[in-house]
mmCIF file of C-alpha atoms in Angstrom:
data_model
loop_
_atom_site.group_PDB
_atom_site.id
_atom_site.type_symbol
_atom_site.label_atom_id
_atom_site.label_comp_id
_atom_site.label_asym_id
_atom_site.label_seq_id
_atom_site.Cartn_x
_atom_site.Cartn_y
_atom_site.Cartn_z
ATOM 1 C CA MET R 1 0.037 -0.374 0.234
ATOM 2 C CA THR R 2 1.700 3.059 -1.079
ATOM 3 C CA HIS R 3 2.142 6.312 0.875
ATOM 4 C CA ALA R 4 -1.295 8.032 -0.786
ATOM 5 C CA GLU R 5 -3.137 4.961 0.129
ATOM 6 C CA GLN R 6 -2.297 4.690 3.753
ATOM 7 C CA HIS R 7 -3.103 8.745 4.181
ATOM 8 C CA ALA R 8 -6.956 8.244 2.330
ATOM 9 C CA GLN R 9 -7.438 5.423 4.802
ATOM 10 C CA GLN R 10 -6.562 7.477 7.740
ATOM 11 C CA ASP R 11 -9.201 10.265 6.801
ATOM 12 C CA MET R 12 -12.028 8.065 5.876
ATOM 13 C CA LEU R 13 -10.915 5.891 9.558
ATOM 14 C CA GLN R 14 -10.740 9.979 10.846
ATOM 15 C CA LEU R 15 -14.457 11.106 8.912
ATOM 16 C CA ALA R 16 -16.121 7.441 10.156
ATOM 17 C CA MET R 17 -15.072 8.271 13.911
ATOM 18 C CA ASP R 18 -15.832 11.847 13.540
ATOM 19 C CA SER R 19 -19.665 10.652 12.650
ATOM 20 C CA LEU R 20 -19.399 7.770 15.178
ATOM 21 C CA THR R 21 -18.956 10.575 17.804
ATOM 22 C CA ARG R 22 -21.802 13.071 16.999
ATOM 23 C CA GLN R 23 -24.140 10.363 16.728
ATOM 24 C CA VAL R 24 -22.999 9.394 20.342
ATOM 25 C CA VAL R 25 -23.265 12.812 21.379
ATOM 26 C CA GLU R 26 -26.595 13.886 19.411
ATOM 27 C CA GLY R 27 -27.955 10.842 21.112
ATOM 28 C CA LEU R 28 -27.008 11.225 24.215
ATOM 29 C CA THR R 29 -27.981 15.063 24.460
ATOM 30 C CA LYS R 30 -31.502 13.987 22.977
ATOM 31 C CA ASN R 31 -31.746 11.243 25.840
ATOM 32 C CA LEU R 32 -30.002 13.454 28.728
ATOM 33 C CA SER R 33 -32.700 16.344 27.400
ATOM 34 C CA VAL R 34 -36.073 14.086 27.874
ATOM 35 C CA ALA R 35 -34.542 12.290 30.616
ATOM 36 C CA LEU R 36 -34.534 16.151 32.246
ATOM 37 C CA GLU R 37 -37.136 17.932 30.634
ATOM 38 C CA GLN R 38 -38.687 14.518 32.158
ATOM 39 C CA GLU R 39 -37.451 14.983 36.020
ATOM 40 C CA LEU R 40 -38.160 18.897 35.745
ATOM 41 C CA THR R 41 -41.467 18.072 35.016
ATOM 42 C CA ARG R 42 -42.206 15.606 37.995
ATOM 43 C CA SER R 43 -40.425 17.841 40.321
ATOM 44 C CA LEU R 44 -42.506 20.841 39.007
ATOM 45 C CA SER R 45 -45.872 18.446 39.456
ATOM 46 C CA GLN R 46 -44.781 17.305 42.825
ATOM 47 C CA SER R 47 -43.902 20.901 44.107
ATOM 48 C CA LEU R 48 -47.258 22.080 42.389
ATOM 49 C CA VAL R 49 -49.502 19.479 44.445
ATOM 50 C CA GLU R 50 -47.643 19.860 47.918
ATOM 51 C CA SER R 51 -48.497 23.601 47.295
ATOM 52 C CA GLU R 52 -52.114 22.945 46.796
ATOM 53 C CA PHE R 53 -51.651 20.365 49.700
ATOM 54 C CA TYR R 54 -50.557 23.174 52.193
ATOM 55 C CA ARG R 55 -52.651 25.728 50.931
ATOM 56 C CA ARG R 56 -55.999 23.908 51.247
ATOM 57 C CA LEU R 57 -54.783 22.653 54.362
ATOM 58 C CA SER R 58 -53.974 26.245 55.597
ATOM 59 C CA ARG R 59 -57.686 27.156 54.052
ATOM 60 C CA ASP R 60 -59.303 24.483 56.150
ATOM 61 C CA MET R 61 -57.505 25.503 59.569
ATOM 62 C CA ARG R 62 -58.706 29.172 58.723
ATOM 63 C CA SER R 63 -62.137 28.037 58.084
ATOM 64 C CA GLY R 64 -62.444 26.161 61.020
ATOM 65 C CA LEU R 65 -60.601 28.545 63.314
ATOM 66 C CA GLN R 66 -63.512 31.079 61.809
ATOM 67 C CA GLU R 67 -66.335 28.993 62.665
ATOM 68 C CA ILE R 68 -64.806 28.467 66.291
ATOM 69 C CA TYR R 69 -64.659 32.098 66.241
ATOM 70 C CA GLN R 70 -68.166 32.772 65.237
ATOM 71 C CA GLU R 71 -69.692 30.278 67.548
ATOM 72 C CA ILE R 72 -68.033 31.756 70.914
ATOM 73 C CA SER R 73 -69.302 35.055 69.183
ATOM 74 C CA ARG R 74 -73.268 33.909 69.158
ATOM 75 C CA ALA R 75 -72.557 32.678 72.495
ATOM 76 C CA THR R 76 -71.265 35.185 74.283
ATOM 77 C CA ARG R 77 -73.278 38.417 72.334
ATOM 78 C CA PRO R 78 -75.672 39.956 74.408
ATOM 79 C CA GLU R 79 -79.745 39.848 73.425
ATOM 80 C CA SER R 80 -79.390 43.440 71.809
ATOM 81 C CA HIS R 81 -76.689 42.677 68.965
ATOM 82 C CA THR R 82 -77.682 42.145 66.080
ATOM 83 C CA GLU R 83 -76.463 40.851 62.742
ATOM 84 C CA GLY R 84 -75.810 44.364 61.114
ATOM 85 C CA GLU R 85 -73.337 45.522 64.260
ATOM 86 C CA PRO R 86 -69.457 44.641 64.172
ATOM 87 C CA VAL R 87 -68.550 41.457 65.580
ATOM 88 C CA GLN R 88 -66.516 42.103 69.126
ATOM 89 C CA GLN R 89 -62.695 41.106 69.425
ATOM 90 C CA ALA R 90 -61.790 37.689 70.254
ATOM 91 C CA GLU R 91 -60.140 38.791 73.665
ATOM 92 C CA GLN R 92 -63.304 40.793 74.882
ATOM 93 C CA LEU R 93 -65.472 37.798 73.488
ATOM 94 C CA PHE R 94 -63.982 35.401 75.843
ATOM 95 C CA MET R 95 -63.177 38.261 78.407
ATOM 96 C CA GLU R 96 -67.060 38.639 78.057
ATOM 97 C CA ALA R 97 -67.053 34.417 78.926
ATOM 98 C CA SER R 98 -64.920 34.498 81.494
ATOM 99 C CA ARG R 99 -66.625 37.434 83.322
ATOM 100 C CA GLN R 100 -69.954 35.842 83.469
ATOM 101 C CA LEU R 101 -68.685 32.664 84.995
ATOM 102 C CA ASP R 102 -66.832 34.998 87.750
ATOM 103 C CA ASP R 103 -70.314 35.866 88.462
ATOM 104 C CA ILE R 104 -71.291 32.766 88.953
ATOM 105 C CA LEU R 105 -69.131 31.674 91.561
ATOM 106 C CA GLN R 106 -69.415 34.723 93.122
ATOM 107 C CA THR R 107 -73.471 34.751 93.391
ATOM 108 C CA THR R 108 -72.487 30.648 94.018
ATOM 109 C CA GLU R 109 -69.924 31.693 97.144
ATOM 110 C CA GLN R 110 -72.207 34.185 98.025
ATOM 111 C CA ALA R 111 -75.243 32.164 98.930
ATOM 112 C CA THR R 112 -72.902 29.473 100.211
ATOM 113 C CA GLU R 113 -71.730 31.426 102.590
ATOM 114 C CA GLU R 114 -75.108 33.026 103.579
ATOM 115 C CA ILE R 115 -76.416 29.296 104.223
ATOM 116 C CA MET R 116 -73.967 28.576 106.219
ATOM 117 C CA ASP R 117 -74.031 31.513 108.335
ATOM 118 C CA VAL R 118 -77.679 30.624 109.484
ATOM 119 C CA VAL R 119 -76.864 26.689 109.797
ATOM 120 C CA GLU R 120 -74.116 27.790 111.834
ATOM 121 C CA LYS R 121 -76.655 29.831 114.618
ATOM 122 C CA HIS R 122 -79.099 26.873 114.026
ATOM 123 C CA MET R 123 -76.711 24.391 115.061
ATOM 124 C CA ALA R 124 -75.825 26.585 118.289
ATOM 125 C CA LEU R 125 -79.161 26.834 119.361
ATOM 126 C CA GLN R 126 -79.989 23.726 118.337
ATOM 127 C CA GLU R 127 -76.955 22.972 120.825
ATOM 128 C CA GLU R 128 -78.033 24.905 123.977
ATOM 129 C CA ALA R 129 -82.007 23.693 123.729
ATOM 130 C CA LYS R 130 -80.028 20.277 123.634
ATOM 131 C CA ALA R 131 -78.174 21.063 127.169
ATOM 132 C CA MET R 132 -81.283 22.512 128.506
ATOM 133 C CA LEU R 133 -83.062 19.468 127.446
ATOM 134 C CA ALA R 134 -80.817 17.469 129.604
ATOM 135 C CA LYS R 135 -81.187 19.567 132.439
ATOM 136 C CA LEU R 136 -85.065 19.386 131.791
ATOM 137 C CA ARG R 137 -84.761 15.368 132.232
ATOM 138 C CA LYS R 138 -83.568 15.263 135.058
ATOM 139 C CA THR R 139 -84.710 17.499 136.966
ATOM 140 C CA ARG R 140 -88.307 16.326 136.146
ATOM 141 C CA LYS R 141 -89.831 13.710 135.488
ATOM 142 C CA ALA R 142 -89.511 12.242 132.034
ATOM 143 C CA ASN R 143 -91.998 11.586 129.920
ATOM 144 C CA ASP R 144 -92.913 10.292 126.452
ATOM 145 C CA ASP R 145 -93.233 14.312 125.145
ATOM 146 C CA ILE R 146 -89.750 15.278 126.190
ATOM 147 C CA LEU R 147 -88.768 12.074 125.093
ATOM 148 C CA LYS R 148 -89.920 12.915 122.001
ATOM 149 C CA LEU R 149 -88.651 16.391 122.296
ATOM 150 C CA ILE R 150 -84.659 15.274 122.470
ATOM 151 C CA GLU R 151 -85.444 12.693 119.507
ATOM 152 C CA ILE R 152 -86.414 15.979 117.403
ATOM 153 C CA ASN R 153 -83.607 17.988 118.354
ATOM 154 C CA ASN R 154 -81.183 15.008 118.191
ATOM 155 C CA GLU R 155 -82.455 15.001 114.146
ATOM 156 C CA LEU R 156 -82.300 18.818 113.536
ATOM 157 C CA GLY R 157 -78.962 19.055 115.247
ATOM 158 C CA ASP R 158 -78.233 15.651 112.531
ATOM 159 C CA ASN R 159 -79.876 17.295 109.343
ATOM 160 C CA LEU R 160 -78.429 20.424 109.887
ATOM 161 C CA ILE R 161 -74.928 18.574 110.436
ATOM 162 C CA LYS R 162 -75.950 16.993 106.054
ATOM 163 C CA ILE R 163 -76.432 20.487 105.219
ATOM 164 C CA MET R 164 -72.771 21.803 105.901
ATOM 165 C CA THR R 165 -71.758 18.920 104.143
ATOM 166 C CA SER R 166 -73.181 19.078 101.335
ATOM 167 C CA LEU R 167 -72.331 22.488 101.247
ATOM 168 C CA SER R 168 -69.037 21.917 100.956
ATOM 169 C CA PHE R 169 -69.581 21.441 97.307
ATOM 170 C CA GLN R 170 -68.568 24.761 96.746
ATOM 171 C CA ASP R 171 -64.893 24.713 97.108
ATOM 172 C CA LEU R 172 -65.538 22.082 94.602
ATOM 173 C CA THR R 173 -67.781 23.992 92.179
ATOM 174 C CA GLY R 174 -65.431 26.969 92.363
ATOM 175 C CA GLN R 175 -62.051 24.793 91.531
ATOM 176 C CA ARG R 176 -64.055 23.896 88.374
ATOM 177 C CA ILE R 177 -65.011 26.947 87.362
ATOM 178 C CA LYS R 178 -62.136 28.451 88.441
ATOM 179 C CA ARG R 179 -60.297 26.134 85.815
ATOM 180 C CA ILE R 180 -62.876 26.403 83.292
ATOM 181 C CA ILE R 181 -62.044 30.405 83.435
ATOM 182 C CA SER R 182 -58.191 29.480 82.480
ATOM 183 C CA ALA R 183 -58.921 27.127 80.030
ATOM 184 C CA LEU R 184 -61.132 29.826 78.194
ATOM 185 C CA LYS R 185 -58.101 32.279 78.882
ATOM 186 C CA ARG R 186 -55.410 29.840 77.318
ATOM 187 C CA ILE R 187 -58.217 29.144 74.197
ATOM 188 C CA GLU R 188 -58.963 32.291 73.672
ATOM 189 C CA ALA R 189 -55.038 33.380 73.465
ATOM 190 C CA THR R 190 -54.448 29.763 71.127
ATOM 191 C CA THR R 191 -57.121 30.762 68.876
ATOM 192 C CA PHE R 192 -56.554 34.599 68.416
ATOM 193 C CA ASP R 193 -52.800 33.641 67.644
ATOM 194 C CA LEU R 194 -53.032 31.160 65.651
ATOM 195 C CA TYR R 195 -55.784 32.676 63.448
ATOM 196 C CA VAL R 196 -54.085 36.510 63.395
ATOM 197 C CA SER R 197 -50.780 35.354 62.631
ATOM 198 C CA THR R 198 -51.892 33.030 59.874
ATOM 199 C CA GLY R 199 -53.833 35.067 58.375
ATOM 200 C CA LEU R 200 -51.644 38.590 58.642
ATOM 201 C CA SER R 201 -48.794 35.962 57.072
ATOM 202 C CA ILE R 202 -51.284 35.200 53.735
ATOM 203 C CA LYS R 203 -51.539 38.867 53.469
ATOM 204 C CA ALA R 204 -47.909 39.446 53.766
ATOM 205 C CA ARG R 205 -47.015 37.009 51.338
ATOM 206 C CA GLU R 206 -49.640 38.416 48.955
ATOM 207 C CA GLU R 207 -48.633 41.845 49.076
ATOM 208 C CA ALA R 208 -44.683 40.606 48.719
ATOM 209 C CA PRO R 209 -44.245 37.215 46.899
ATOM 210 C CA SER R 210 -40.412 37.879 46.787
ATOM 211 C CA LYS R 211 -40.389 38.464 50.848
ATOM 212 C CA ASP R 212 -38.425 35.909 53.256
ATOM 213 C CA LEU R 213 -40.488 33.460 54.574
ATOM 214 C CA GLU R 214 -38.929 33.474 58.195
ATOM 215 C CA THR R 215 -39.372 37.204 57.806
ATOM 216 C CA ILE R 216 -43.238 37.159 57.237
ATOM 217 C CA ALA R 217 -43.343 35.121 60.131
ATOM 218 C CA GLN R 218 -41.544 37.445 62.399
ATOM 219 C CA GLU R 219 -43.446 40.299 61.867
ATOM 220 C CA SER R 220 -46.943 38.272 61.991
ATOM 221 C CA LYS R 221 -46.181 37.434 65.200
ATOM 222 C CA ALA R 222 -44.802 40.663 66.404
ATOM 223 C CA LYS R 223 -48.506 42.360 64.775
ATOM 224 C CA THR R 224 -50.214 39.862 66.763
ATOM 225 C CA THR R 225 -48.364 40.587 70.111
ATOM 226 C CA GLN R 226 -48.845 44.241 69.303
ATOM 227 C CA LEU R 227 -52.643 43.579 68.418
ATOM 228 C CA LYS R 228 -53.327 41.945 71.617
ATOM 229 C CA GLY R 229 -51.244 44.544 74.086
ATOM 230 C CA PRO R 230 -52.267 48.067 75.378
ATOM 231 C CA GLN R 231 -53.382 50.126 72.178
ATOM 232 C CA LEU R 232 -50.455 52.492 72.136
ATOM 233 C CA ASP R 233 -50.398 53.317 68.885
ATOM 234 C CA ALA R 234 -53.835 51.811 66.388
ATOM 235 C CA SER R 235 -57.030 52.779 67.814
ATOM 236 C CA GLN R 236 -59.405 50.460 68.345
ATOM 237 C CA ASN R 237 -60.635 51.016 65.269
ATOM 238 C CA ASP R 238 -57.844 49.871 63.334
ATOM 239 C CA VAL R 239 -58.119 46.560 65.024
ATOM 240 C CA ASP R 240 -61.572 46.316 64.276
ATOM 241 C CA ASP R 241 -60.772 47.094 60.816
ATOM 242 C CA LEU R 242 -58.315 44.288 61.033
ATOM 243 C CA LEU R 243 -60.078 41.576 61.762
ATOM 244 C CA LYS R 244 -62.409 42.378 59.377
ATOM 245 C CA GLN R 245 -60.215 41.930 56.580
ATOM 246 C CA LEU R 246 -58.986 38.584 58.227
ATOM 247 C CA GLY R 247 -62.507 37.658 58.256
ATOM 248 C CA LEU R 248 -63.578 37.929 61.311
#
């Protein structure tokens, strides 16, 4: 084989290698592009599904909290309150429920104390009558009337003791009512914080989609705390307006 023939053969081999290389590269590029497109599509679809899931979860949670708030609002709203009037703040509603329970507790305590005072006076009189009957029994001949009177007096003393024992329920009732009041206040704080902070976060996200999520969360919590505290910079109307915007 001459030198020219060898050179020609090498050129043909080089052309064949170049063609094969191009085919392999094109095939790999196409396959990689398809695989990458499929993976991106799958990832985006999964992200959209997860986003929709959490969006619905948040919506359902807020809807449930709103129903709880509205039920408490209807339960604690004065009878003179009409549907067209603005709904009170959550804190005010829970405070009203707590106040009503406090009133019940105070009324019950007062009635119990008055009854116990009367019973204690009767017990003192019964003891005095008992002593007098004992003397009468010694100085005179015991007859059926005196014996019957002693029996009645003893029964009266037993009944007074039973009344005093029964009135001890006030302590247990008072403790239970106090626990209910404490629970209402905790529910107040939890419901108000969760509903308002979530609503503020959603609103902030809609107004500034590119804003950092952690910043949104911190600002929402701070605003919620400000609403619960003394209204120094904001009037009550501002608070009512915000609650109205959040669906309350």
